[in-house]
Amino acid sequence: MVRQSKWIQIDFVKGSRTSSNFYWSCIPVFGSLGFSLVGISSYIGKDLVSLLSSEQIVFIPQGVVMFFYGTAGLFLGFYLCCTMLWDVGSGYNSFDKREGLLLIFRWGFPGRNRRICIRLLLRDIQAVGLETREGPYPRRILYPKVRGRQNIPLTRIGENSSFDEMEEKAAEPARFLRVSIESFQDF
């Protein structure tokens, strides 16, 4: 989503709070919960859940391994749920012609450095770069090409946009800043 006036353009960036991340965080939680319950059931000798039979599983070594994998999966699922809860990676890009600044703001993990804020001078932006890589894992990244600095992404790294959509996203800040678009392709 883009908000624009004569002097300011703000591009909002989605973070980790997406439906696919919700799906991929639920799978390890439910799967590992089953592993943990089977491991515990093999220890006490009674099925805690009737659908998960533990009659054929001996506590040492299979029950211990099942419980270990279940616990590890619960930690992974908890981590993914927290990442979504905190919406890591969300933020905005603000192009301000009055102040002459590009402000890139993102939310990180909780702590002292949760707020990630990068300020660049608009006069140092030479072009808007669009890097594309085709293949089994396509990658399309939009970034400002700034003198003397490395590339800082303006879009989500894992964003699955078509090449035409990315060109349109690159055209908006390029038109606003009156700079060119440079495209790089890796095959």
Short mmCIF file of N, CA, C and O in Angstrom, two decimals, residues 130 132 134 140 142 159-172 175 181 183 185:
data_model
loop_
_atom_site.label_atom_id
_atom_site.label_comp_id
_atom_site.label_asym_id
_atom_site.label_seq_id
_atom_site.Cartn_x
_atom_site.Cartn_y
_atom_site.Cartn_z
N LEU A 130 16.42 -2.90 -9.26
CA LEU A 130 15.53 -4.06 -9.25
C LEU A 130 16.37 -5.27 -9.60
O LEU A 130 16.83 -5.41 -10.72
N THR A 132 16.61 -9.30 -9.99
CA THR A 132 15.76 -10.48 -10.18
C THR A 132 16.64 -11.70 -10.40
O THR A 132 17.68 -11.62 -11.06
N GLU A 134 15.90 -15.76 -11.49
CA GLU A 134 14.93 -16.76 -11.91
C GLU A 134 15.43 -18.14 -11.54
O GLU A 134 16.58 -18.32 -11.18
N ARG A 140 13.13 -11.49 -6.17
CA ARG A 140 13.01 -10.15 -6.73
C ARG A 140 13.10 -9.15 -5.59
O ARG A 140 12.30 -9.18 -4.68
N LEU A 142 13.80 -4.98 -4.52
CA LEU A 142 13.83 -3.57 -4.89
C LEU A 142 14.66 -2.82 -3.86
O LEU A 142 14.48 -3.02 -2.67
N GLU A 159 9.13 -11.92 -0.73
CA GLU A 159 7.91 -11.51 -1.41
C GLU A 159 7.81 -12.20 -2.76
O GLU A 159 8.75 -12.17 -3.55
N ASN A 160 6.68 -12.81 -3.03
CA ASN A 160 6.47 -13.52 -4.29
C ASN A 160 5.64 -12.67 -5.24
O ASN A 160 4.46 -12.92 -5.42
N SER A 161 6.25 -11.68 -5.83
CA SER A 161 5.57 -10.83 -6.79
C SER A 161 6.07 -11.17 -8.18
O SER A 161 7.23 -11.58 -8.35
N SER A 162 5.22 -10.95 -9.15
CA SER A 162 5.64 -11.18 -10.54
C SER A 162 6.60 -10.07 -10.96
O SER A 162 6.71 -9.03 -10.30
N PHE A 163 7.26 -10.29 -12.08
CA PHE A 163 8.21 -9.29 -12.56
C PHE A 163 7.49 -7.98 -12.91
O PHE A 163 7.99 -6.89 -12.63
N ASP A 164 6.29 -8.08 -13.48
CA ASP A 164 5.52 -6.88 -13.82
C ASP A 164 5.12 -6.10 -12.58
O ASP A 164 5.17 -4.86 -12.57
N GLU A 165 4.71 -6.80 -11.52
CA GLU A 165 4.35 -6.12 -10.27
C GLU A 165 5.56 -5.43 -9.67
O GLU A 165 5.45 -4.31 -9.15
N MET A 166 6.72 -6.09 -9.71
CA MET A 166 7.94 -5.47 -9.17
C MET A 166 8.36 -4.26 -9.99
O MET A 166 8.86 -3.28 -9.44
N GLU A 167 8.18 -4.31 -11.30
CA GLU A 167 8.49 -3.14 -12.13
C GLU A 167 7.61 -1.96 -11.75
O GLU A 167 8.07 -0.83 -11.69
N GLU A 168 6.32 -2.25 -11.50
CA GLU A 168 5.41 -1.18 -11.09
C GLU A 168 5.79 -0.63 -9.72
O GLU A 168 5.75 0.59 -9.49
N LYS A 169 6.20 -1.52 -8.80
CA LYS A 169 6.64 -1.06 -7.47
C LYS A 169 7.92 -0.23 -7.59
O LYS A 169 8.13 0.69 -6.81
N ALA A 170 8.78 -0.57 -8.53
CA ALA A 170 10.02 0.20 -8.73
C ALA A 170 9.73 1.55 -9.39
O ALA A 170 10.42 2.54 -9.14
N ALA A 171 8.70 1.58 -10.24
CA ALA A 171 8.38 2.81 -10.97
C ALA A 171 7.85 3.91 -10.04
O ALA A 171 8.10 5.09 -10.27
N GLU A 172 7.11 3.52 -8.99
CA GLU A 172 6.53 4.53 -8.09
C GLU A 172 7.59 5.39 -7.42
O GLU A 172 7.53 6.62 -7.53
N ARG A 175 9.58 7.47 -10.16
CA ARG A 175 8.85 8.65 -10.63
C ARG A 175 8.85 9.76 -9.58
O ARG A 175 9.04 10.92 -9.90
N ILE A 181 15.53 3.56 -13.29
CA ILE A 181 15.43 2.22 -12.72
C ILE A 181 16.52 1.38 -13.37
O ILE A 181 16.68 1.35 -14.58
N SER A 183 17.95 -2.47 -13.66
CA SER A 183 17.53 -3.86 -13.44
C SER A 183 18.72 -4.79 -13.64
O SER A 183 19.47 -4.65 -14.59
N GLN A 185 19.68 -9.00 -13.63
CA GLN A 185 19.09 -10.33 -13.66
C GLN A 185 20.18 -11.38 -13.50
O GLN A 185 21.21 -11.31 -14.15
#
